Amino acid sequence: MSEPHPAVTSEQQATDENTSQKPARTQAAADEPLFTPEQEARIGEIAQAWLLKHPELLVEVDQKLQKIQYDEQMKAMTTAAIKHQDELLNDKTVPAIGPENAKVAVIEFFDYQCSVCARQAPVIQSLMKANPQVRFIFREWPIFGYRWKPSFQAAETGLRIWQQRGGDAYMKYHNALFASGHIEGALTQKDVTQAASAAGAGKLKNNDMLDTLSRTDILAKNTGFQGTPGIVVMPLSGATADTVTIFPGGAMESMLQDAINKASVQAGH
């Protein structure tokens, strides 16, 4: 004979009923809006008034967003530079100054009509003197050629001098053009001719440089540059995210030197 079940008191029954009903009431509450439309409107008014009294918060948020966007851009460009490192480092048709066995390279995309490039030129010259062990690669990228024809003519002449007369003549030409101060439409074909003459280039073969210029244009865009100057500092072999530094624009000499030092240390490991 089975034992009788203990009697269920009214208090226990009420507790059981409350427990069984809780999930249903909790779900129903979750489906209901937390605030009424009137309350939400008032909260918005209060928040707006507070932000107007504290605009520095909006500036701080904007700065943080810009920092996030910049970091993401640098990460993407670094990844692209590593992907295209062979094209960045080993195109024999573009000027490359420095030892063949260098561990680190500085690659600059530039246009002779670019005002920032003109300010960057003496910085690069100083950097070259301080780092004879580094290879400097000059990518002629005449992005203003569609507007000012001498931009394109200057780039073509520079490539011809490099290919036919070598590095010393090229650097004399390169520095002479920037030293003229003729930028943003002021550069002329006469300037180009005089700079070539000052470099001792003599009569040059009229070789077509379009293929080289087209490759540079594609490479610059594939790396993520949107204008000149664009600078990449990286090891000549085995580049990683820790050894590559990108400068989408001008950079102070100290910044470039830090990037060279970082790449040199990493490359030596």
Short mmCIF file of C-alpha atoms in Angstrom, two decimals:
data_model
loop_
_atom_site.label_atom_id
_atom_site.label_comp_id
_atom_site.label_asym_id
_atom_site.label_seq_id
_atom_site.Cartn_x
_atom_site.Cartn_y
_atom_site.Cartn_z
CA MET A 1 0.00 0.00 0.00
CA SER A 2 1.47 3.32 -1.05
CA GLU A 3 2.11 6.03 1.46
CA PRO A 4 -0.28 9.00 1.35
CA HIS A 5 1.12 12.20 -0.21
CA PRO A 6 1.64 14.97 2.30
CA ALA A 7 -1.03 17.60 2.24
CA VAL A 8 -0.30 20.66 0.08
CA THR A 9 -0.92 23.83 1.97
CA SER A 10 -2.53 26.87 0.37
CA GLU A 11 0.75 28.78 0.90
CA GLN A 12 2.75 26.17 -1.05
CA GLN A 13 0.16 26.15 -3.81
CA ALA A 14 0.40 29.93 -4.15
CA THR A 15 4.18 29.76 -4.31
CA ASP A 16 4.09 27.11 -7.03
CA GLU A 17 1.63 29.15 -9.07
CA ASN A 18 3.81 32.26 -8.77
CA THR A 19 6.88 30.32 -9.85
CA SER A 20 5.18 28.83 -12.91
CA GLN A 21 3.92 32.24 -14.01
CA LYS A 22 7.23 34.13 -13.71
CA PRO A 23 8.71 33.25 -17.13
CA ALA A 24 5.56 34.38 -18.94
CA ARG A 25 5.48 37.70 -17.10
CA THR A 26 9.24 38.26 -17.64
CA GLN A 27 8.93 37.68 -21.39
CA ALA A 28 5.96 39.96 -21.60
CA ALA A 29 7.86 42.67 -19.77
CA ALA A 30 10.79 42.28 -22.17
CA ASP A 31 8.51 42.85 -25.12
CA GLU A 32 7.23 46.12 -23.70
CA PRO A 33 9.17 49.37 -24.43
CA LEU A 34 11.26 50.59 -21.51
CA PHE A 35 10.14 54.19 -22.00
CA THR A 36 7.07 55.81 -23.43
CA PRO A 37 7.48 57.91 -26.58
CA GLU A 38 7.11 61.03 -24.44
CA GLN A 39 9.82 59.85 -22.06
CA GLU A 40 12.17 58.99 -24.95
CA ALA A 41 11.64 62.45 -26.45
CA ARG A 42 12.42 64.07 -23.11
CA ILE A 43 15.55 61.97 -22.64
CA GLY A 44 16.71 63.07 -26.11
CA GLU A 45 16.19 66.70 -25.20
CA ILE A 46 18.17 66.31 -21.99
CA ALA A 47 21.02 64.51 -23.79
CA GLN A 48 21.16 67.17 -26.50
CA ALA A 49 21.22 69.98 -23.95
CA TRP A 50 24.01 68.25 -22.02
CA LEU A 51 26.13 67.72 -25.15
CA LEU A 52 25.70 71.37 -26.12
CA LYS A 53 27.05 72.33 -22.71
CA HIS A 54 29.94 69.88 -23.09
CA PRO A 55 31.03 70.02 -26.77
CA GLU A 56 34.50 68.79 -25.81
CA LEU A 57 32.99 65.32 -25.50
CA LEU A 58 31.97 65.39 -29.17
CA VAL A 59 35.50 66.46 -30.12
CA GLU A 60 36.93 63.60 -28.07
CA VAL A 61 34.61 61.07 -29.71
CA ASP A 62 35.44 62.41 -33.17
CA GLN A 63 39.17 62.16 -32.44
CA LYS A 64 38.81 58.58 -31.27
CA LEU A 65 36.85 57.67 -34.39
CA GLN A 66 39.48 59.28 -36.60
CA LYS A 67 42.21 57.36 -34.74
CA ILE A 68 40.36 54.09 -35.29
CA GLN A 69 39.91 54.86 -38.99
CA TYR A 70 43.58 55.86 -39.35
CA ASP A 71 44.79 52.69 -37.62
CA GLU A 72 42.60 50.57 -39.88
CA GLN A 73 43.96 52.41 -42.95
CA MET A 74 47.56 51.86 -41.84
CA LYS A 75 46.90 48.19 -41.20
CA ALA A 76 45.39 47.75 -44.67
CA MET A 77 48.24 49.64 -46.36
CA THR A 78 50.87 47.67 -44.46
CA THR A 79 49.23 44.42 -45.55
CA ALA A 80 49.20 45.69 -49.14
CA ALA A 81 52.88 46.71 -49.01
CA ILE A 82 53.85 43.24 -47.80
CA LYS A 83 51.76 41.67 -50.55
CA HIS A 84 53.45 43.84 -53.21
CA GLN A 85 56.95 43.94 -51.69
CA ASP A 86 58.60 42.38 -54.74
CA GLU A 87 57.16 45.10 -57.00
CA LEU A 88 58.09 47.82 -54.50
CA LEU A 89 61.67 46.68 -54.11
CA ASN A 90 62.84 44.99 -57.29
CA ASP A 91 61.82 47.07 -60.31
CA LYS A 92 65.13 47.73 -62.07
CA THR A 93 63.62 50.42 -64.30
CA VAL A 94 63.11 52.87 -61.42
CA PRO A 95 65.86 54.83 -59.62
CA ALA A 96 67.38 53.00 -56.65
CA ILE A 97 70.26 54.61 -54.78
CA GLY A 98 72.27 52.74 -52.18
CA PRO A 99 74.02 49.41 -51.65
CA GLU A 100 72.71 46.28 -53.34
CA ASN A 101 73.08 44.35 -50.08
CA ALA A 102 71.14 46.90 -48.00
CA LYS A 103 68.80 45.49 -45.37
CA VAL A 104 66.32 48.37 -45.45
CA ALA A 105 64.72 50.42 -48.21
CA VAL A 106 62.91 53.74 -48.25
CA ILE A 107 60.49 53.98 -51.19
CA GLU A 108 59.03 57.37 -52.11
CA PHE A 109 56.19 57.99 -54.58
CA PHE A 110 56.40 61.62 -55.69
CA ASP A 111 55.58 64.24 -58.32
CA TYR A 112 57.87 67.16 -59.18
CA GLN A 113 54.86 69.52 -59.17
CA CYS A 114 53.79 68.48 -55.65
CA SER A 115 54.42 71.17 -53.01
CA VAL A 116 54.64 68.66 -50.14
CA CYS A 117 57.10 66.58 -52.18
CA ALA A 118 59.22 69.71 -52.65
CA ARG A 119 59.34 70.22 -48.87
CA GLN A 120 60.09 66.52 -48.43
CA ALA A 121 63.05 66.56 -50.86
CA PRO A 122 65.64 68.14 -48.51
CA VAL A 123 64.45 65.84 -45.73
CA ILE A 124 65.15 62.83 -47.96
CA GLN A 125 68.55 64.27 -48.92
CA SER A 126 69.51 64.64 -45.27
CA LEU A 127 68.22 61.16 -44.50
CA MET A 128 70.31 59.69 -47.31
CA LYS A 129 73.49 61.30 -45.97
CA ALA A 130 72.76 59.95 -42.48
CA ASN A 131 71.97 56.44 -43.75
CA PRO A 132 74.40 55.39 -46.49
CA GLN A 133 73.60 51.76 -45.65
CA VAL A 134 69.95 52.19 -46.71
CA ARG A 135 68.60 51.83 -50.24
CA PHE A 136 66.43 54.72 -51.44
CA ILE A 137 63.97 53.95 -54.24
CA PHE A 138 62.35 56.83 -56.13
CA ARG A 139 59.01 56.08 -57.78
CA GLU A 140 58.19 58.79 -60.31
CA TRP A 141 54.40 59.19 -60.01
CA PRO A 142 53.28 62.23 -62.06
CA ILE A 143 49.72 62.45 -60.74
CA PHE A 144 49.51 66.10 -61.86
CA GLY A 145 50.46 65.23 -65.42
CA TYR A 146 46.84 65.44 -66.57
CA ARG A 147 46.78 69.07 -65.43
CA TRP A 148 50.36 70.20 -66.04
CA LYS A 149 52.24 68.49 -68.86
CA PRO A 150 55.76 69.24 -67.48
CA SER A 151 54.91 66.96 -64.55
CA PHE A 152 54.81 64.01 -66.93
CA GLN A 153 57.81 65.27 -68.94
CA ALA A 154 59.89 65.64 -65.79
CA ALA A 155 59.08 62.08 -64.67
CA GLU A 156 59.94 60.61 -68.08
CA THR A 157 63.23 62.51 -68.21
CA GLY A 158 64.15 61.37 -64.72
CA LEU A 159 63.60 57.73 -65.67
CA ARG A 160 65.65 58.12 -68.85
CA ILE A 161 68.53 59.69 -66.94
CA TRP A 162 68.48 56.86 -64.41
CA GLN A 163 68.38 54.14 -67.05
CA GLN A 164 70.96 55.75 -69.36
CA ARG A 165 73.26 57.73 -67.05
CA GLY A 166 72.96 56.08 -63.63
CA GLY A 167 72.33 57.09 -60.04
CA ASP A 168 74.65 60.08 -59.62
CA ALA A 169 73.23 61.89 -62.65
CA TYR A 170 69.70 61.05 -61.56
CA MET A 171 70.14 62.50 -58.06
CA LYS A 172 71.64 65.72 -59.47
CA TYR A 173 68.66 66.06 -61.80
CA HIS A 174 66.15 65.14 -59.09
CA ASN A 175 67.50 67.62 -56.55
CA ALA A 176 67.93 70.38 -59.15
CA LEU A 177 64.28 70.19 -60.19
CA PHE A 178 63.03 70.46 -56.61
CA ALA A 179 65.57 73.20 -55.84
CA SER A 180 64.03 75.29 -58.65
CA GLY A 181 60.99 75.89 -56.44
CA HIS A 182 58.75 75.62 -59.49
CA ILE A 183 55.78 73.62 -58.25
CA GLU A 184 51.99 73.47 -58.64
CA GLY A 185 51.94 74.45 -62.29
CA ALA A 186 55.09 76.60 -62.33
CA LEU A 187 57.39 73.86 -63.66
CA THR A 188 58.27 74.23 -67.33
CA GLN A 189 59.93 72.14 -70.03
CA LYS A 190 62.83 74.60 -69.84
CA ASP A 191 63.28 73.72 -66.15
CA VAL A 192 63.41 70.04 -67.05
CA THR A 193 65.97 70.63 -69.80
CA GLN A 194 68.16 72.81 -67.57
CA ALA A 195 68.09 70.28 -64.71
CA ALA A 196 69.07 67.48 -67.08
CA SER A 197 71.90 69.59 -68.46
CA ALA A 198 73.11 70.46 -64.94
CA ALA A 199 73.17 66.75 -64.16
CA GLY A 200 75.44 66.13 -67.15
CA ALA A 201 72.85 63.90 -68.79
CA GLY A 202 73.78 64.92 -72.32
CA LYS A 203 71.63 63.77 -75.21
CA LEU A 204 69.24 61.02 -74.10
CA LYS A 205 67.59 58.32 -76.15
CA ASN A 206 63.89 59.01 -76.42
CA ASN A 207 62.86 55.71 -74.84
CA ASP A 208 59.19 55.25 -73.98
CA MET A 209 58.71 55.34 -70.19
CA LEU A 210 54.95 54.72 -70.23
CA ASP A 211 55.19 51.11 -69.05
CA THR A 212 57.28 52.05 -66.02
CA LEU A 213 55.04 54.99 -65.15
CA SER A 214 51.92 52.82 -65.53
CA ARG A 215 53.35 50.16 -63.23
CA THR A 216 54.13 52.79 -60.62
CA ASP A 217 50.63 54.22 -60.87
CA ILE A 218 49.06 50.80 -60.37
CA LEU A 219 51.45 49.93 -57.55
CA ALA A 220 50.81 53.18 -55.68
CA LYS A 221 47.06 52.67 -55.84
CA ASN A 222 47.34 48.98 -54.91
CA THR A 223 49.37 50.00 -51.87
CA GLY A 224 46.61 52.40 -50.88
CA PHE A 225 48.17 55.79 -51.61
CA GLN A 226 45.76 58.46 -52.78
CA GLY A 227 48.30 61.19 -53.49
CA THR A 228 51.90 62.29 -53.22
CA PRO A 229 54.13 61.99 -51.41
CA GLY A 230 53.72 58.41 -50.26
CA ILE A 231 56.56 56.72 -48.38
CA VAL A 232 57.18 53.10 -47.43
CA VAL A 233 60.02 52.01 -45.14
CA MET A 234 60.61 48.25 -45.12
CA PRO A 235 63.28 45.52 -45.15
CA LEU A 236 64.46 44.34 -48.54
CA SER A 237 63.45 40.81 -47.63
CA GLY A 238 61.06 39.12 -45.23
CA ALA A 239 58.89 42.16 -44.53
CA THR A 240 56.26 41.73 -41.82
CA ALA A 241 53.69 43.96 -40.17
CA ASP A 242 56.29 44.73 -37.48
CA THR A 243 58.97 45.83 -39.97
CA VAL A 244 56.95 48.02 -42.36
CA THR A 245 56.05 51.68 -41.78
CA ILE A 246 53.77 53.65 -44.11
CA PHE A 247 53.64 57.44 -44.43
CA PRO A 248 50.69 58.56 -46.61
CA GLY A 249 52.06 62.10 -46.89
CA GLY A 250 55.11 63.99 -45.75
CA ALA A 251 57.12 62.89 -42.71
CA MET A 252 59.73 64.53 -40.51
CA GLU A 253 63.26 63.17 -40.67
CA SER A 254 63.03 61.87 -37.09
CA MET A 255 59.94 59.84 -37.98
CA LEU A 256 61.62 58.35 -41.02
CA GLN A 257 64.76 57.60 -39.01
CA ASP A 258 62.70 55.79 -36.37
CA ALA A 259 61.10 53.71 -39.12
CA ILE A 260 64.53 52.84 -40.56
CA ASN A 261 65.81 51.87 -37.12
CA LYS A 262 62.78 49.67 -36.49
CA ALA A 263 63.12 47.91 -39.83
CA SER A 264 66.89 47.52 -39.35
CA VAL A 265 66.55 45.87 -35.93
CA GLN A 266 63.83 43.53 -37.11
CA ALA A 267 65.68 42.70 -40.33
CA GLY A 268 68.76 41.78 -38.32
CA HIS A 269 66.90 39.08 -36.38
#
